[in-house]
Short mmCIF file of C-alpha atoms (C1' of nucleotides) in Angstrom, two decimals:
data_model
loop_
_atom_site.label_atom_id
_atom_site.label_comp_id
_atom_site.label_asym_id
_atom_site.label_seq_id
_atom_site.Cartn_x
_atom_site.Cartn_y
_atom_site.Cartn_z
CA MET X 1270 -27.13 112.29 -154.17
CA LYS X 1271 -24.99 109.50 -155.57
CA VAL X 1272 -21.42 108.85 -154.73
CA ALA X 1273 -19.92 110.50 -157.80
CA GLU X 1274 -22.10 113.60 -157.43
CA LEU X 1275 -21.11 114.14 -153.85
CA ALA X 1276 -17.46 113.58 -154.69
CA LYS X 1277 -17.43 115.98 -157.57
CA SER X 1278 -19.35 118.67 -155.67
CA LEU X 1279 -16.54 118.86 -153.17
CA GLY X 1280 -13.62 118.20 -155.52
CA THR X 1281 -12.74 114.74 -154.38
CA THR X 1282 -13.06 111.26 -155.82
CA ALA X 1283 -15.74 108.66 -155.59
CA ASP X 1284 -13.24 106.26 -154.11
CA THR X 1285 -12.50 108.60 -151.33
CA VAL X 1286 -16.20 108.94 -150.51
CA ARG X 1287 -16.58 105.21 -150.57
CA TYR X 1288 -13.67 104.84 -148.22
CA TYR X 1289 -15.08 107.19 -145.67
CA THR X 1290 -18.34 105.54 -146.00
CA ARG X 1291 -16.82 102.10 -145.42
CA LEU X 1292 -15.26 103.44 -142.20
CA GLY X 1293 -18.64 104.70 -141.05
CA LEU X 1294 -17.76 108.40 -141.24
CA LEU X 1295 -20.56 108.91 -143.74
CA LYS X 1296 -23.85 107.10 -143.35
CA PRO X 1297 -25.85 107.31 -146.58
CA ALA X 1298 -29.33 105.90 -146.88
CA LYS X 1299 -29.95 103.03 -149.20
CA SER X 1300 -31.61 104.09 -152.41
CA VAL X 1301 -34.26 101.88 -154.03
CA ASN X 1302 -31.78 100.62 -156.58
CA GLY X 1303 -29.21 99.73 -153.91
CA TYR X 1304 -27.09 102.78 -154.59
CA LYS X 1305 -25.98 104.85 -151.58
CA SER X 1306 -27.92 108.10 -151.25
CA TYR X 1307 -26.20 110.97 -149.53
CA SER X 1308 -28.15 113.82 -147.94
CA ASN X 1309 -27.14 117.43 -147.30
CA LYS X 1310 -25.98 116.44 -143.85
CA GLU X 1311 -23.44 114.16 -145.49
CA VAL X 1312 -22.28 116.99 -147.60
CA SER X 1313 -21.29 119.12 -144.65
CA ARG X 1314 -19.89 116.11 -142.93
CA LEU X 1315 -17.63 115.35 -145.89
CA LYS X 1316 -16.66 118.93 -146.08
CA PHE X 1317 -15.52 118.76 -142.47
CA ILE X 1318 -13.57 115.58 -143.10
CA LEU X 1319 -11.76 117.13 -146.09
CA SER X 1320 -10.89 120.22 -144.07
CA ALA X 1321 -9.48 118.13 -141.30
CA ARG X 1322 -7.47 115.86 -143.62
CA ASN X 1323 -6.10 119.11 -145.21
CA LEU X 1324 -4.91 120.21 -141.71
CA GLY X 1325 -2.98 117.01 -141.20
CA PHE X 1326 -5.41 114.98 -139.12
CA SER X 1327 -5.46 111.28 -139.79
CA VAL X 1328 -8.66 109.59 -140.74
CA ALA X 1329 -8.56 107.83 -137.33
CA ASP X 1330 -8.24 111.24 -135.66
CA ILE X 1331 -11.31 112.41 -137.53
CA LYS X 1332 -13.25 109.39 -136.49
CA GLU X 1333 -12.38 110.10 -132.91
CA ILE X 1334 -13.36 113.75 -133.25
CA ILE X 1335 -16.68 112.92 -134.86
CA ASN X 1336 -17.44 110.34 -132.16
CA GLU X 1337 -16.79 112.99 -129.44
CA SER X 1338 -19.08 115.40 -131.15
CA GLU X 1339 -21.81 112.84 -131.64
CA ASP X 1340 -21.82 112.39 -127.92
CA GLY X 1341 -22.80 115.99 -127.71
CA LYS X 1342 -19.41 117.01 -126.22
CA SER X 1343 -17.22 119.78 -127.50
CA ALA X 1344 -14.42 118.23 -129.57
CA CYS X 1345 -12.27 121.32 -129.27
CA PRO X 1346 -9.99 120.10 -126.45
CA LEU X 1347 -9.39 116.88 -128.36
CA VAL X 1348 -8.76 118.75 -131.51
CA ARG X 1349 -6.12 120.90 -129.93
CA SER X 1350 -4.41 117.95 -128.38
CA LEU X 1351 -4.44 115.96 -131.54
CA ILE X 1352 -2.96 118.70 -133.61
CA LYS X 1353 -0.22 119.16 -131.20
CA GLU X 1354 0.72 115.51 -131.68
CA ARG X 1355 0.46 115.64 -135.38
CA LEU X 1356 2.51 118.82 -135.58
CA GLU X 1357 5.31 117.23 -133.64
CA GLU X 1358 5.25 114.25 -136.00
CA THR X 1359 5.28 116.52 -138.96
CA GLU X 1360 8.17 118.43 -137.55
CA LYS X 1361 10.15 115.23 -137.20
CA GLN X 1362 9.40 114.05 -140.68
CA PHE X 1363 10.17 117.46 -142.01
CA GLN X 1364 13.66 117.42 -140.42
CA ALA X 1365 14.13 113.84 -141.79
CA MET X 1366 13.22 115.07 -145.28
CA LEU X 1367 15.50 118.04 -144.93
CA ALA X 1368 18.38 115.79 -144.09
CA LEU X 1369 17.59 113.26 -146.76
CA ARG X 1370 17.30 115.95 -149.39
CA GLY X 1371 20.74 117.27 -148.50
CA LYS X 1372 22.19 113.78 -148.59
CA MET X 1373 20.65 113.05 -151.96
CA SER X 1374 21.65 116.28 -153.65
CA SER X 1375 25.20 115.92 -152.26
CA ALA X 1376 25.29 112.35 -153.70
CA LEU X 1377 23.95 113.46 -156.99
CA SER X 1378 26.52 116.16 -157.49
CA GLN X 1379 29.37 113.95 -156.36
CA TRP X 1380 28.26 111.17 -158.73
CA GLU X 1381 28.07 113.38 -161.74
CA GLU X 1382 31.87 113.65 -161.92
CA MET X 1383 32.59 110.02 -161.02
CA GLU X 1384 33.20 107.34 -163.58
CA ASP X 1385 31.18 104.23 -164.14
CA LYS X 1386 32.58 100.96 -162.79
CA ALA X 1387 31.57 97.42 -163.39
CA PRO X 1388 30.34 95.47 -160.42
CA THR X 1389 32.64 93.06 -158.61
CA ALA X 1390 32.04 90.13 -156.39
CA ASN X 1391 31.52 92.15 -153.32
CA MET X 1392 30.53 95.52 -154.80
CA VAL X 1393 27.24 96.28 -156.49
CA CYS X 1394 27.81 99.94 -157.21
CA HIS X 1395 30.77 101.91 -156.05
CA LEU X 1396 28.88 105.14 -156.18
CA ILE X 1397 26.56 104.00 -153.40
CA GLU X 1398 28.97 101.86 -151.52
CA ASN X 1399 31.65 104.53 -151.33
CA PHE X 1400 29.39 107.47 -150.68
CA GLU X 1401 30.01 109.42 -147.49
CA GLN X 1402 28.48 112.67 -146.93
CA ILE X 1403 30.88 115.61 -146.68
CA LYS X 1404 30.50 117.10 -143.26
CA LYS X 1405 29.72 120.70 -143.06
CA ALA X 1406 32.79 122.79 -142.14
CA MET P 237 24.71 82.98 -139.88
CA LYS P 238 21.10 83.05 -138.76
CA VAL P 239 18.65 85.81 -139.47
CA ALA P 240 18.95 87.54 -136.11
CA GLU P 241 22.72 87.45 -136.20
CA LEU P 242 22.94 89.02 -139.61
CA ALA P 243 20.41 91.70 -138.60
CA LYS P 244 22.16 92.65 -135.40
CA SER P 245 25.61 92.73 -137.02
CA LEU P 246 24.43 95.53 -139.30
CA GLY P 247 22.09 97.27 -136.89
CA THR P 248 18.83 96.32 -138.38
CA THR P 249 15.96 93.99 -137.48
CA ALA P 250 15.32 90.32 -138.28
CA ASP P 251 12.04 91.37 -139.88
CA THR P 252 13.89 93.60 -142.32
CA VAL P 253 16.27 90.80 -143.27
CA ARG P 254 13.32 88.49 -143.76
CA TYR P 255 11.59 90.99 -145.90
CA TYR P 256 14.56 91.40 -148.26
CA THR P 257 14.92 87.69 -148.33
CA ARG P 258 11.28 87.24 -149.33
CA LEU P 259 11.79 89.70 -152.20
CA GLY P 260 14.81 87.75 -153.42
CA LEU P 261 17.35 90.44 -152.60
CA LEU P 262 19.12 88.00 -150.30
CA LYS P 263 19.48 84.35 -151.14
CA PRO P 264 20.48 82.40 -148.00
CA ALA P 265 21.18 78.69 -148.17
CA LYS P 266 18.96 76.28 -146.26
CA SER P 267 20.51 75.09 -143.12
CA VAL P 268 19.93 71.50 -142.02
CA ASN P 269 17.34 72.50 -139.49
CA GLY P 270 15.42 74.52 -142.04
CA TYR P 271 16.71 77.82 -140.84
CA LYS P 272 18.07 80.23 -143.42
CA SER P 273 21.83 80.46 -143.49
CA TYR P 274 23.54 83.71 -144.59
CA SER P 275 27.07 83.81 -145.95
CA ASN P 276 29.60 86.64 -146.03
CA LYS P 277 28.40 87.64 -149.46
CA GLU P 278 25.03 88.16 -148.05
CA VAL P 279 26.50 90.43 -145.36
CA SER P 280 27.94 92.83 -147.93
CA ARG P 281 24.81 92.57 -150.02
CA LEU P 282 22.73 93.65 -147.08
CA LYS P 283 25.17 96.42 -146.30
CA PHE P 284 24.68 97.69 -149.82
CA ILE P 285 20.90 97.56 -149.46
CA LEU P 286 20.95 99.47 -146.24
CA SER P 287 23.22 102.16 -147.70
CA ALA P 288 20.95 102.55 -150.67
CA ARG P 289 17.84 102.70 -148.53
CA ASN P 290 19.56 105.37 -146.46
CA LEU P 291 20.09 107.41 -149.61
CA GLY P 292 16.42 107.37 -150.44
CA PHE P 293 16.24 104.54 -152.94
CA SER P 294 13.14 102.40 -152.81
CA VAL P 295 13.42 98.73 -152.38
CA ALA P 296 12.16 98.28 -155.92
CA ASP P 297 15.00 100.59 -157.06
CA ILE P 298 17.47 98.49 -155.31
CA LYS P 299 16.18 95.34 -156.86
CA GLU P 300 16.56 96.90 -160.28
CA ILE P 301 20.09 98.01 -159.47
CA ILE P 302 21.05 94.59 -158.25
CA ASN P 303 19.58 92.96 -161.31
CA GLU P 304 21.63 95.24 -163.60
CA SER P 305 24.84 94.46 -161.70
CA GLU P 306 24.08 90.73 -161.75
CA ASP P 307 24.02 90.97 -165.52
CA GLY P 308 27.55 92.17 -165.27
CA LYS P 309 26.67 95.68 -166.39
CA SER P 310 27.64 98.81 -164.55
CA ALA P 311 24.70 100.05 -162.56
CA CYS P 312 26.15 103.58 -162.26
CA PRO P 313 24.02 105.17 -165.02
CA LEU P 314 20.85 103.64 -163.60
CA VAL P 315 21.84 104.75 -160.14
CA ARG P 316 22.34 108.39 -161.27
CA SER P 317 19.07 108.38 -163.08
CA LEU P 318 17.16 106.90 -160.23
CA ILE P 319 18.45 109.29 -157.63
CA LYS P 320 17.46 112.18 -159.85
CA GLU P 321 13.88 110.93 -159.84
CA ARG P 322 13.87 110.23 -156.09
CA LEU P 323 15.35 113.60 -155.33
CA GLU P 324 12.64 115.36 -157.32
CA GLU P 325 9.95 113.43 -155.39
CA THR P 326 11.68 114.22 -152.13
CA GLU P 327 11.73 117.88 -153.01
CA LYS P 328 8.01 117.81 -153.74
CA GLN P 329 7.25 116.07 -150.46
CA PHE P 330 9.56 118.43 -148.66
CA GLN P 331 7.62 121.46 -149.98
CA ALA P 332 4.36 119.82 -149.10
CA MET P 333 5.50 119.14 -145.53
CA LEU P 334 6.80 122.70 -145.27
CA ALA P 335 3.37 124.06 -146.23
CA LEU P 336 1.58 121.63 -143.96
CA ARG P 337 3.76 122.48 -141.07
CA GLY P 338 3.00 126.14 -141.52
CA LYS P 339 -0.68 125.54 -141.72
CA MET P 340 -0.68 123.33 -138.62
CA SER P 341 1.31 125.66 -136.49
CA SER P 342 -0.84 128.57 -137.60
CA ALA P 343 -3.92 126.64 -136.66
CA LEU P 344 -2.53 125.62 -133.27
CA SER P 345 -1.69 129.12 -132.24
CA GLN P 346 -5.04 130.47 -133.44
CA TRP P 347 -6.87 127.78 -131.58
CA GLU P 348 -5.18 128.30 -128.29
CA GLU P 349 -7.05 131.57 -127.83
CA MET P 350 -10.34 130.45 -129.13
CA GLU P 351 -13.15 129.12 -126.92
CA ASP P 352 -14.66 125.66 -126.89
CA LYS P 353 -17.95 125.23 -128.63
CA ALA P 354 -20.44 122.42 -128.52
CA PRO P 355 -21.21 120.73 -131.79
CA THR P 356 -24.36 121.64 -133.76
CA ALA P 357 -26.37 119.83 -136.38
CA ASN P 358 -24.10 121.00 -139.24
CA MET P 359 -20.86 121.71 -137.40
CA VAL P 360 -18.54 119.17 -135.88
CA CYS P 361 -15.89 121.54 -134.62
CA HIS P 362 -15.76 125.26 -135.26
CA LEU P 363 -11.99 125.33 -134.83
CA ILE P 364 -11.55 123.18 -137.93
CA GLU P 365 -14.56 124.32 -139.85
CA ASN P 366 -13.76 128.01 -139.46
CA PHE P 367 -10.00 127.79 -139.96
CA GLU P 368 -8.60 129.79 -142.75
CA GLN P 369 -4.96 130.38 -143.01
CA ILE P 370 -3.87 133.95 -142.69
CA LYS P 371 -2.23 134.94 -145.93
CA LYS P 372 1.24 136.30 -145.79
CA ALA P 373 1.39 140.07 -146.10
"C1'" DC H 1255 -40.59 97.55 -176.47
"C1'" DT H 1256 -35.95 96.56 -177.12
"C1'" DT H 1257 -31.35 97.13 -177.56
"C1'" DA H 1258 -27.02 99.29 -177.52
"C1'" DG H 1259 -23.71 101.90 -175.34
"C1'" DA H 1260 -22.21 105.03 -171.76
"C1'" DC H 1261 -21.89 105.54 -167.26
"C1'" DC H 1262 -22.33 104.25 -162.69
"C1'" DT H 1263 -22.09 101.04 -158.58
"C1'" DG H 1264 -20.33 97.99 -154.65
"C1'" DT H 1265 -16.96 94.79 -153.51
"C1'" DG H 1266 -12.56 92.99 -153.33
"C1'" DT H 1267 -7.73 93.43 -154.05
"C1'" DC H 1268 -3.28 96.17 -154.22
"C1'" DT H 1269 0.12 99.52 -152.85
"C1'" DA H 1270 5.56 100.36 -149.29
"C1'" DA H 1271 8.30 98.75 -146.10
"C1'" DG H 1272 8.48 96.46 -142.89
"C1'" DA H 1273 6.07 95.40 -137.66
"C1'" DC H 1274 3.68 92.19 -135.19
"C1'" DA H 1275 1.47 87.79 -133.78
"C1'" DC H 1276 1.89 83.13 -133.36
"C1'" DA H 1277 2.45 78.10 -133.48
"C1'" DG H 1278 6.04 75.41 -133.48
"C1'" DG H 1279 11.20 74.18 -133.68
"C1'" DT H 1280 16.00 74.37 -131.43
"C1'" DC H 1281 19.27 74.43 -127.84
"C1'" DA H 1282 21.62 74.52 -123.46
"C1'" DA H 1283 21.08 73.63 -118.54
"C1'" DG H 1284 19.46 70.70 -115.08
"C1'" DC V 181 13.95 63.91 -120.37
"C1'" DT V 182 12.17 68.23 -119.44
"C1'" DT V 183 11.98 72.97 -118.77
"C1'" DG V 184 12.40 77.43 -120.37
"C1'" DA V 185 14.53 80.84 -123.29
"C1'" DC V 186 15.22 81.98 -127.72
"C1'" DC V 187 14.77 81.46 -132.39
"C1'" DT V 188 12.24 80.52 -136.83
"C1'" DG V 189 9.03 80.94 -141.00
"C1'" DT V 190 4.59 82.22 -142.40
"C1'" DG V 191 0.68 84.97 -142.38
"C1'" DT V 192 -1.66 89.07 -141.31
"C1'" DC V 193 -1.80 94.28 -140.38
"C1'" DT V 194 -0.75 99.03 -141.09
"C1'" DT V 195 -2.40 104.31 -144.38
"C1'" DA V 196 -5.50 106.39 -147.35
"C1'" DG V 197 -7.21 105.59 -150.91
"C1'" DA V 198 -6.51 103.75 -156.21
"C1'" DC V 199 -7.69 100.36 -159.31
"C1'" DA V 200 -9.98 96.30 -161.45
"C1'" DC V 201 -14.12 94.21 -162.46
"C1'" DA V 202 -18.59 92.05 -162.99
"C1'" DG V 203 -22.76 93.65 -163.21
"C1'" DG V 204 -26.73 97.24 -162.62
"C1'" DT V 205 -28.97 101.70 -164.47
"C1'" DC V 206 -30.15 105.05 -167.66
"C1'" DT V 207 -30.78 107.44 -171.95
"C1'" DA V 208 -31.28 107.52 -176.93
"C1'" DA V 209 -32.12 105.15 -181.08
"C1'" DG V 210 -34.61 101.74 -183.66
#
DNA sequence: CTTAGACCTGTGTCTAAGACACAGGTCAAG
DNA sequence: CTTGACCTGTGTCTTAGACACAGGTCTAAG
């Protein structure tokens, strides 16, 4: 199997496959013509990687998980611990985005009814420089 | 004013100031000793940049805004149009994070009551490989 | 057999927004 | 003058791939 075939068969891109290969997550054999040749084992390996990415694991996490399992150990405890970390991070980012979204949409609606002003020596744009979020009552 | 002084006075880092300087958003004079020397104008300029970043504008956006204002034009229309774009992006990311968060927390709770398993030839971790999100009723 | 064109490949570079490392410069105290 | 503390500019690193590109491969036509 060539790079593009593998990629298409699992709905991803050749670049992604190459990237995982570069990191050593996939270990294709060398074909006679120098092309990388992926076996069925690589297919299920890639399937695993894509599932894990989809669940929020980083590529580094996945590398760690694979290493553990290649030592014959159960990766389950590691997997549980990693997802706990990632979930916390996601929660933080989620809250940050929530706040940002509120700020932005508040700014947008304020600005729609404010006039344009030309810049001055110490003011680039009064919309931004005078914006203060209205506190919730 | 030296880099670190400027940074501290506005609650940011010297690296950030250097970064904006590298991009040409700040234009310090050269001090005799080769150090960059920031004036009061730079202070308000940096204040503007930080406000804009805080509102979700990218550094590239800010560069564009500043360029507009340095041409003497009002940047307000550009600012309104840019924030609309950024807000849409933020909304998309927000929804993505919402979904991811749900998936992750669902996985975590499922996995807490599942047993560990050793890896097999075609399975790295059954927790991940067998995970399927429970559809909402 | 040869050639043209389409498609594929591996490698190297680029992205955002700074953080970090590091060799060397500056400055005040002794 | 020297020591040490702090500061500086420059260059490299980060994520997870996307993109560019020179060149190789393969199929069909001549």
